Coordinates of N, CA, C and O in Angstrom, one line a residue:
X1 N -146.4 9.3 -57.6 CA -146.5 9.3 -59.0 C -145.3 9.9 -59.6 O -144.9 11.0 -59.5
X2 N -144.6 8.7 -60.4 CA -143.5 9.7 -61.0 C -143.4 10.8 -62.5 O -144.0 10.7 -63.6
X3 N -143.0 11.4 -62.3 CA -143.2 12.8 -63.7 C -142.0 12.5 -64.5 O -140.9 12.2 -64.0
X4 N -142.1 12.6 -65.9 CA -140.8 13.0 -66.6 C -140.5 14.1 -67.0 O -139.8 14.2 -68.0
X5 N -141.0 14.9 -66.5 CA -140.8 16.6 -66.4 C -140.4 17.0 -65.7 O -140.5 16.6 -64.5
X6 N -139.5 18.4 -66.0 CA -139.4 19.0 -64.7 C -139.9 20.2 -63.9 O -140.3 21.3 -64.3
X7 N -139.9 19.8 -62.6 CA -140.7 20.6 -62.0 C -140.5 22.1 -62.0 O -139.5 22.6 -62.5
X8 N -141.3 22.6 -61.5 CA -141.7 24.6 -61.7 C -140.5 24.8 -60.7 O -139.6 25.2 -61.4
X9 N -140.2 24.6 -59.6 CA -138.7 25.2 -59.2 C -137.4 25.0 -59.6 O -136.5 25.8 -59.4
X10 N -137.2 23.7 -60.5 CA -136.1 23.7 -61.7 C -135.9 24.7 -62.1 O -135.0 25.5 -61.9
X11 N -137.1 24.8 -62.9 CA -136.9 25.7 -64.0 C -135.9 27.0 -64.1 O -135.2 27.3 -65.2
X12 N -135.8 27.9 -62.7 CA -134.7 29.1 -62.6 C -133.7 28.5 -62.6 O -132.6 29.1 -62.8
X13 N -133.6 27.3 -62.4 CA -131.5 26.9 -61.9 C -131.9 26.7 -63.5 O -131.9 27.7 -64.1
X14 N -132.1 25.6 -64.2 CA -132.0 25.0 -65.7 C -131.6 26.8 -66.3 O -130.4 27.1 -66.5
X15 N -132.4 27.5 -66.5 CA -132.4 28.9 -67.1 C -131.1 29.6 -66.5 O -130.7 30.3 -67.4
X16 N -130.2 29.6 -65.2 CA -129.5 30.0 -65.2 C -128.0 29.3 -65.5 O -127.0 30.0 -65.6
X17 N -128.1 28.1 -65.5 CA -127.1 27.6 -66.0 C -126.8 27.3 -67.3 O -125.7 26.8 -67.7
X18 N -128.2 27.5 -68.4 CA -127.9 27.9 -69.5 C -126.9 29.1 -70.0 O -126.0 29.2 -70.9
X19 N -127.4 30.0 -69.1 CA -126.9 31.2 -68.9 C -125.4 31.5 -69.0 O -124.8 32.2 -69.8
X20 N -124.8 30.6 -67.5 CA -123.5 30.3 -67.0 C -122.6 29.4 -68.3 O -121.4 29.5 -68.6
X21 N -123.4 28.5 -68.8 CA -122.5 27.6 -70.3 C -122.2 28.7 -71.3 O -121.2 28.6 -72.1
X22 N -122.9 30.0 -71.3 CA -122.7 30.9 -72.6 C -123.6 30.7 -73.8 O -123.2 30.8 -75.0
X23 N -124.8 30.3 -73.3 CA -125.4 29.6 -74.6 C -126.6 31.1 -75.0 O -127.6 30.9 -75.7
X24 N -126.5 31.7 -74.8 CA -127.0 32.9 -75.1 C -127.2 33.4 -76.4 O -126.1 33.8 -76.8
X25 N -128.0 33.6 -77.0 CA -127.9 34.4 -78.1 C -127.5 35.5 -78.7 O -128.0 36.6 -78.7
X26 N -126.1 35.0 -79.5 CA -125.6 36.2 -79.8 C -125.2 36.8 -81.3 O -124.2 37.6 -81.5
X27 N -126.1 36.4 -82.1 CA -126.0 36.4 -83.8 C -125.5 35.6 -84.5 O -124.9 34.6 -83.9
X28 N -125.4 35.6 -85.8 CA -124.9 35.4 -86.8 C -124.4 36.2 -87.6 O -124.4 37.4 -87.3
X29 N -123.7 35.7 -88.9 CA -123.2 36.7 -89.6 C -123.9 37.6 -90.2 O -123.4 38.7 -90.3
X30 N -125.4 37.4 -90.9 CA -126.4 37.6 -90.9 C -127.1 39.2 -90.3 O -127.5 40.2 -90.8
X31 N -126.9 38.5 -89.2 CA -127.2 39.4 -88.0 C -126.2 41.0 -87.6 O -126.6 42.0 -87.2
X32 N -125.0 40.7 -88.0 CA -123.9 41.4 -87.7 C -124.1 42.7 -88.9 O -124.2 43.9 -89.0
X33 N -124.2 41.8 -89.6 CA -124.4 42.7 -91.1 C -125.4 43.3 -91.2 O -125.5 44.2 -92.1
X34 N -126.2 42.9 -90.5 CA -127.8 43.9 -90.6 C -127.4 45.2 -89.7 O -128.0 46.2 -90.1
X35 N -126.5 45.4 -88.5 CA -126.3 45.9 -87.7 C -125.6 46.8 -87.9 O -125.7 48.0 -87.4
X36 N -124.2 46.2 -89.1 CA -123.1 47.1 -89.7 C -123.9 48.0 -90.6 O -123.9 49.2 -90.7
X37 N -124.4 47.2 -91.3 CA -125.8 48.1 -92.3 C -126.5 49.1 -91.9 O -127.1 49.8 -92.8
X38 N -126.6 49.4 -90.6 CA -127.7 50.6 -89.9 C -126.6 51.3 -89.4 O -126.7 52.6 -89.5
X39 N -125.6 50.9 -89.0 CA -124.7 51.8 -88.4 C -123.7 53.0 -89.0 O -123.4 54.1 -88.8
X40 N -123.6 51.7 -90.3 CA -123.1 52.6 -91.9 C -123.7 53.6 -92.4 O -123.1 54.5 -93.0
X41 N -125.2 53.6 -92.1 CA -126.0 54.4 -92.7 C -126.3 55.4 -91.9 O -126.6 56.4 -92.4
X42 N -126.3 55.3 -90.4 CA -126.5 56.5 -90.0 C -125.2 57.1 -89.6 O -125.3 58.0 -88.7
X43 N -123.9 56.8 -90.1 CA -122.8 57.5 -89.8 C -122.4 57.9 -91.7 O -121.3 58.6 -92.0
X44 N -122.9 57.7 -92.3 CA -122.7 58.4 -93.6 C -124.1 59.5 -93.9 O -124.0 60.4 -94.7
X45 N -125.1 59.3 -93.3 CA -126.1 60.0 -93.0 C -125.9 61.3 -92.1 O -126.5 62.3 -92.2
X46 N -125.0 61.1 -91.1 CA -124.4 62.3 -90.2 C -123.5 63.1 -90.8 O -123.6 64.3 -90.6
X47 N -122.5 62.5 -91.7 CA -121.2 62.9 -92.7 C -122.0 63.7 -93.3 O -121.6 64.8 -93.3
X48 N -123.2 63.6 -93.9 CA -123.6 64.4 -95.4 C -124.0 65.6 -94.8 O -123.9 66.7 -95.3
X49 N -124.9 65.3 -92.9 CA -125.7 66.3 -92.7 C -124.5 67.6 -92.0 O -124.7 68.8 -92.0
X50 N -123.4 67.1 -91.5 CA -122.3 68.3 -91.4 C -121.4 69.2 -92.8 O -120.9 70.4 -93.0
X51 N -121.5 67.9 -93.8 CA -121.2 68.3 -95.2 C -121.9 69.4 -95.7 O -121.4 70.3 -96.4
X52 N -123.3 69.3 -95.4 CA -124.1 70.3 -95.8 C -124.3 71.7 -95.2 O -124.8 72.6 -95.8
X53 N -123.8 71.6 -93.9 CA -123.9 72.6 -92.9 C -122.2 73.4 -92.8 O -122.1 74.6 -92.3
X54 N -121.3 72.7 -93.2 CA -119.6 73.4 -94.1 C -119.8 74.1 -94.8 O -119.4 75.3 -94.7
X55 N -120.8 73.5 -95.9 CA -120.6 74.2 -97.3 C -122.0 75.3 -97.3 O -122.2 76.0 -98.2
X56 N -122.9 75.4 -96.1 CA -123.8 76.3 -96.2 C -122.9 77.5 -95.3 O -123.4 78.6 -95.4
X57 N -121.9 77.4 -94.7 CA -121.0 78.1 -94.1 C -121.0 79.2 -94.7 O -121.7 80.2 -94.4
X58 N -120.0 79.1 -96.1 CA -119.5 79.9 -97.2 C -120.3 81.1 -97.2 O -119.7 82.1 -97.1
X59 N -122.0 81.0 -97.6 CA -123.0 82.0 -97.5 C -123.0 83.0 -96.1 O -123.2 84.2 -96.2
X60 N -122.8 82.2 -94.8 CA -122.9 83.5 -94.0 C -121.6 83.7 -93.8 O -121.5 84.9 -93.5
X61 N -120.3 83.0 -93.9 CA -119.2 84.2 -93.3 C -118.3 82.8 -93.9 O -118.2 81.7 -93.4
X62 N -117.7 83.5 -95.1 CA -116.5 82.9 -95.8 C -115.2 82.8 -95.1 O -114.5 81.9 -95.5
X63 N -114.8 83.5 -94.2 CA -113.9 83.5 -93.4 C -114.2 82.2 -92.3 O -113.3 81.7 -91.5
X64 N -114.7 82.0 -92.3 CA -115.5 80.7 -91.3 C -114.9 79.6 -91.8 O -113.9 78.9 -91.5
X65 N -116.1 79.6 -93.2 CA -115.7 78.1 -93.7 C -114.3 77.9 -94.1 O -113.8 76.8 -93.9
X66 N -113.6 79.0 -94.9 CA -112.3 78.6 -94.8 C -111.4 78.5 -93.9 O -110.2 78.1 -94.3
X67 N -111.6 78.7 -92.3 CA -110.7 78.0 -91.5 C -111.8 76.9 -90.9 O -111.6 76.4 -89.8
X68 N -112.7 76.6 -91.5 CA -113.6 74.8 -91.3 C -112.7 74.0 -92.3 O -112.2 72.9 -92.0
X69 N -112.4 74.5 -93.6 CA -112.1 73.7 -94.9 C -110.1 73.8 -94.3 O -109.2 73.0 -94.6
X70 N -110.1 74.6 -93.7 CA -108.3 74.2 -92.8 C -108.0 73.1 -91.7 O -107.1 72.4 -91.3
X71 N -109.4 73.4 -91.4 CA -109.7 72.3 -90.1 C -109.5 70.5 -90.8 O -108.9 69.5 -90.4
X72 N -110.2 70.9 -92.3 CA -110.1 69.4 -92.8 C -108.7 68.5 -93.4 O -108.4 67.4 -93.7
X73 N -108.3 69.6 -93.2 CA -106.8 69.5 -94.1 C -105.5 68.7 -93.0 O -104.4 68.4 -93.2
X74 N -106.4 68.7 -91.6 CA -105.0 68.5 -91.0 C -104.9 66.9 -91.1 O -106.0 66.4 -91.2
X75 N -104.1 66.3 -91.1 CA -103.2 64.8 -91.3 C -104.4 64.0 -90.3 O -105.0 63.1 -90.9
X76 N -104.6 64.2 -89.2 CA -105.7 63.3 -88.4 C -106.9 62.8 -89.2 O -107.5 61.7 -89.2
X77 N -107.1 64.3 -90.0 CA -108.2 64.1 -90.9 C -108.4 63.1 -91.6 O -109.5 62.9 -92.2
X78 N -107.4 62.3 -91.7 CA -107.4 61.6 -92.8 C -108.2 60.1 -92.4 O -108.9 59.5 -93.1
X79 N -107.9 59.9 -91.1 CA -108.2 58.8 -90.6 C -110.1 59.1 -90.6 O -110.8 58.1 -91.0
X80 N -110.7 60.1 -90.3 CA -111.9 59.5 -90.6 C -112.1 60.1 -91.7 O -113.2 60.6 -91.6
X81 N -111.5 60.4 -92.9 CA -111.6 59.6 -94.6 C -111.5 58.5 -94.4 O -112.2 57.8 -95.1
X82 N -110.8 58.1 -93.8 CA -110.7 56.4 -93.7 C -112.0 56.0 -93.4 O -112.6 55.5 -94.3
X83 N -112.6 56.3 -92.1 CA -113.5 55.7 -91.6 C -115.0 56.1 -92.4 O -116.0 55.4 -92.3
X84 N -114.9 57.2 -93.2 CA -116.0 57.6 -94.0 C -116.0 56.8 -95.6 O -116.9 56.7 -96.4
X85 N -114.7 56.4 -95.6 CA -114.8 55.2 -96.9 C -115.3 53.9 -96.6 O -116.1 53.3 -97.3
X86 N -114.6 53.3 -95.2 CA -115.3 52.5 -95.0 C -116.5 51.9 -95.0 O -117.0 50.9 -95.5
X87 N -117.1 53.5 -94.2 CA -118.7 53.5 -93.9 C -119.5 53.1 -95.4 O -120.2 52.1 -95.7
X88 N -118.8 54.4 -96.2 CA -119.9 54.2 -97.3 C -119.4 53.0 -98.4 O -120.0 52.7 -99.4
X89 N -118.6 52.6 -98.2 CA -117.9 50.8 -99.0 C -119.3 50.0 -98.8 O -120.3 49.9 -99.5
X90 N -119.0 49.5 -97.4 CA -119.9 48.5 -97.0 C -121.0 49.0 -97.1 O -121.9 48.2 -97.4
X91 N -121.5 50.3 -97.1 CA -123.1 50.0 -96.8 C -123.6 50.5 -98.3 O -124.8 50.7 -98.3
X92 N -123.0 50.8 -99.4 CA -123.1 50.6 -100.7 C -123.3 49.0 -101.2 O -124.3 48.5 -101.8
X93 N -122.1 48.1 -100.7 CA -122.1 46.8 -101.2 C -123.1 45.8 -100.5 O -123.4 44.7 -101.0
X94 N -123.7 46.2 -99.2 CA -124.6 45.3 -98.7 C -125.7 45.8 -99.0 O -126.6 45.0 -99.3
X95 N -125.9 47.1 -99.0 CA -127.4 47.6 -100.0 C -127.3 47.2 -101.3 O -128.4 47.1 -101.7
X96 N -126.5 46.8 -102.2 CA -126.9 45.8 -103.1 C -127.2 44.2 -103.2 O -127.7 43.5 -104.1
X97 N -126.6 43.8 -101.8 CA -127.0 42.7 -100.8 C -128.4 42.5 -100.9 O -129.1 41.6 -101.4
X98 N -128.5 43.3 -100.4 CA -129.8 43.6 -99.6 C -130.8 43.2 -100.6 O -131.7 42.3 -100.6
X99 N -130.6 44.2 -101.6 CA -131.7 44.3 -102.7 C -131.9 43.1 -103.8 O -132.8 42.8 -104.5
X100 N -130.6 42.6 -103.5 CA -130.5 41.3 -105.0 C -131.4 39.9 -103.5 O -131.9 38.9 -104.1
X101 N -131.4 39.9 -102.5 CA -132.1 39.5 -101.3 C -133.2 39.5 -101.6 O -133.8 38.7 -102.4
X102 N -133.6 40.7 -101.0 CA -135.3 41.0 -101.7 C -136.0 40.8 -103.3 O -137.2 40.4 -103.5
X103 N -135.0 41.3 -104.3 CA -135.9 41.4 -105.3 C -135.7 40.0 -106.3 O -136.5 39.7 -107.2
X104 N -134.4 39.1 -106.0 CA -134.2 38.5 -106.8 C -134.7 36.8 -105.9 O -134.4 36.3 -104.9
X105 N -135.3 36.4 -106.8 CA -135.9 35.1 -106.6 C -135.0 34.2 -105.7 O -135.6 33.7 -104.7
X106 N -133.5 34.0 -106.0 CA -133.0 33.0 -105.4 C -131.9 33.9 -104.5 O -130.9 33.4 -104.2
X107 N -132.2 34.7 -104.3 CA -131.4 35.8 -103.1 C -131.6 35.3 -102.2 O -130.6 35.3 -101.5
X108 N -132.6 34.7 -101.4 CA -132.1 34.2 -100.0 C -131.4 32.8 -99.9 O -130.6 32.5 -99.0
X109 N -131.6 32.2 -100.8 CA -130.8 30.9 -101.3 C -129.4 31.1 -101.2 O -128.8 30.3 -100.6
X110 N -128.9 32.1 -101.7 CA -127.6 32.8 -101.8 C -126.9 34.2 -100.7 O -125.9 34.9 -100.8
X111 N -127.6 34.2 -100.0 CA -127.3 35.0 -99.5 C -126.4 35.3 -98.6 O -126.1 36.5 -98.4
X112 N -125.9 34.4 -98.1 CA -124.3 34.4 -97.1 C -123.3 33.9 -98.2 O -122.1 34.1 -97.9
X113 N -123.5 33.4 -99.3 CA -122.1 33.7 -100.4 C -122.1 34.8 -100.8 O -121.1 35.4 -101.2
X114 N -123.8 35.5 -100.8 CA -123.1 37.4 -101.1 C -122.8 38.0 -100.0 O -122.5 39.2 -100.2
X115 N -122.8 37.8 -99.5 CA -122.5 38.5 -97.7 C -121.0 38.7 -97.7 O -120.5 39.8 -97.5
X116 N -120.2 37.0 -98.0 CA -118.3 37.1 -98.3 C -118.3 37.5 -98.6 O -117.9 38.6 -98.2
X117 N -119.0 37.6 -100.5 CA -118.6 39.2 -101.3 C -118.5 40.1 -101.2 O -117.8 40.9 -101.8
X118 N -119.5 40.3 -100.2 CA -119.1 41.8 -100.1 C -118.5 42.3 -99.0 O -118.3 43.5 -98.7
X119 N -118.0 41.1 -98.3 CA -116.5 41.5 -97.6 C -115.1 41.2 -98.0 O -113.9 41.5 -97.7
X120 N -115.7 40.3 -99.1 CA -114.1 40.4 -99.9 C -114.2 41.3 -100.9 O -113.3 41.1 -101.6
X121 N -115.0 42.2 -101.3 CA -114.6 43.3 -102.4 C -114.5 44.2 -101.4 O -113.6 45.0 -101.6
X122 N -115.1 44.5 -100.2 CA -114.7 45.3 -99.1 C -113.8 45.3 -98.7 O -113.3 46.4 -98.6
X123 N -112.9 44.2 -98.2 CA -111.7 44.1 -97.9 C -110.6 44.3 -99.3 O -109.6 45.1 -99.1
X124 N -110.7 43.8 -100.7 CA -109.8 44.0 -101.6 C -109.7 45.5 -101.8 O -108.6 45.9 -101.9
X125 N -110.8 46.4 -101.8 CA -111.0 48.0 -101.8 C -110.1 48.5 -100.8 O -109.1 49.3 -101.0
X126 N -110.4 48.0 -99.3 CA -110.2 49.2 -98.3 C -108.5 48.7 -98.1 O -107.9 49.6 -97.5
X127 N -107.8 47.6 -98.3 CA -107.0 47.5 -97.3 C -105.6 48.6 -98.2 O -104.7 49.2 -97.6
X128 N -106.1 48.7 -100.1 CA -105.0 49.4 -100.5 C -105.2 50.4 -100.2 O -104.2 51.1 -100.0
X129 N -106.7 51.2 -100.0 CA -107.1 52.7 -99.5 C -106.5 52.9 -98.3 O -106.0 53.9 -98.1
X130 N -106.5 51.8 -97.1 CA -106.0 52.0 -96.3 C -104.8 52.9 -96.3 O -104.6 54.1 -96.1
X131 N -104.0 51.3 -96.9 CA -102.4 51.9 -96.9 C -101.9 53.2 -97.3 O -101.1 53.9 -96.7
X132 N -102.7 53.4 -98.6 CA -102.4 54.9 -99.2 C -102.6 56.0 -98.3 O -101.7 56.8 -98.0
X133 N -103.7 56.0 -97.9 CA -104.6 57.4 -97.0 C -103.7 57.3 -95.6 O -103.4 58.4 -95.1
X134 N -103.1 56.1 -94.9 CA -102.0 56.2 -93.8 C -100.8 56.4 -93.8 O -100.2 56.9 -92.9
X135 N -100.1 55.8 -95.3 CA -99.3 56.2 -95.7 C -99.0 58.0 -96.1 O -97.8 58.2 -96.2
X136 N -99.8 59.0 -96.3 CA -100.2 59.9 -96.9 C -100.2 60.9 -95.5 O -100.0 62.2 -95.4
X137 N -100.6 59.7 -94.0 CA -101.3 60.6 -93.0 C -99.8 61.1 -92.1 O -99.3 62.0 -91.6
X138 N -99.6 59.5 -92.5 CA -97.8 59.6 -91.8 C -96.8 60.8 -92.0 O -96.3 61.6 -91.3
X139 N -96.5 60.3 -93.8 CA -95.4 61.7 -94.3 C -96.1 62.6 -93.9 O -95.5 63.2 -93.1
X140 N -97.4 63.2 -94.1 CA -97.6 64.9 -93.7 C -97.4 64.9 -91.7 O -96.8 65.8 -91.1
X141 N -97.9 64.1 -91.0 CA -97.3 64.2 -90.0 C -95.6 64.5 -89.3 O -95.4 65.0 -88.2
X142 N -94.7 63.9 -90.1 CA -93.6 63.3 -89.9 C -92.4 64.3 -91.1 O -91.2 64.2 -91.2
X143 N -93.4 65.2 -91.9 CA -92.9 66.5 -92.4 C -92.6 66.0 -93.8 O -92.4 66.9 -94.6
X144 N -92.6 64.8 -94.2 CA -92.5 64.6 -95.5 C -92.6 65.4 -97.2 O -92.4 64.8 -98.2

């Protein structure tokens, strides 16, 4: 009797040579952004809770925090200001993603032309912040 199916021992080779083409599931943009979204938030979430714990410094031993607030000042520093603008850029502009998503009627309709938006107001933002805050990291390294 012939079958047009395939049989139960196919099945592992068919599954692994899906495997071997690359056809795997690996997001969308969608997807990426949900991910940058959680990541944003628990690395500006970490920023606030050491911010809080600097400036509670001051109360037990002022001599502390002022070589913590020296610590901030050096030129490396600057690069995660970089990375702390970043953080909170994006996860400001896709939390309003997010919400015009959820709350507004035709938000899922739209929602990967707000997704560009808010990597092209993310990118028009960060790339002159960049320059400045690197430009800025450079001369104080290089004695300017």
């Amino acid at each position: 009797m012939a079958s047009t199916t395939a049989s139960a021992a196919d099945a592992p080779t068919r599954a692994e040579s899906v495997r071997a083409k690359g056809r795997l599931y690996r997001g969308d943009l969608g997807m990426w952004s949900w991910v940058a979204h959680r990541i944003t938030g628990v690395l500006t979430f970490f920023f606030l809770f050491v911010h809080v714990l600097d400036t509670a410094l001051v109360r037990v031993s002022p001599n502390a925090y002022d070589t913590v607030i020296e610590t901030y000042k050096h030129p490396v520093m600057i690069l995660f200001e970089l990375g702390l603008l970043a953080a909170v850029l994006f996860h400001a502009f896709n939390g309003i993603r997010v919400m015009l998503v959820d709350f507004w009627s035709q938000g899922t309709k739209y929602q990967k032309p707000m997704l560009w938006t808010v990597i092209g107001l993310w990118l028009v933002l960060m790339i002159p912040a960049a320059i400045s805050m690197l430009t800025r990291a450079v001369t104080e390294i290089l004695g300017g």
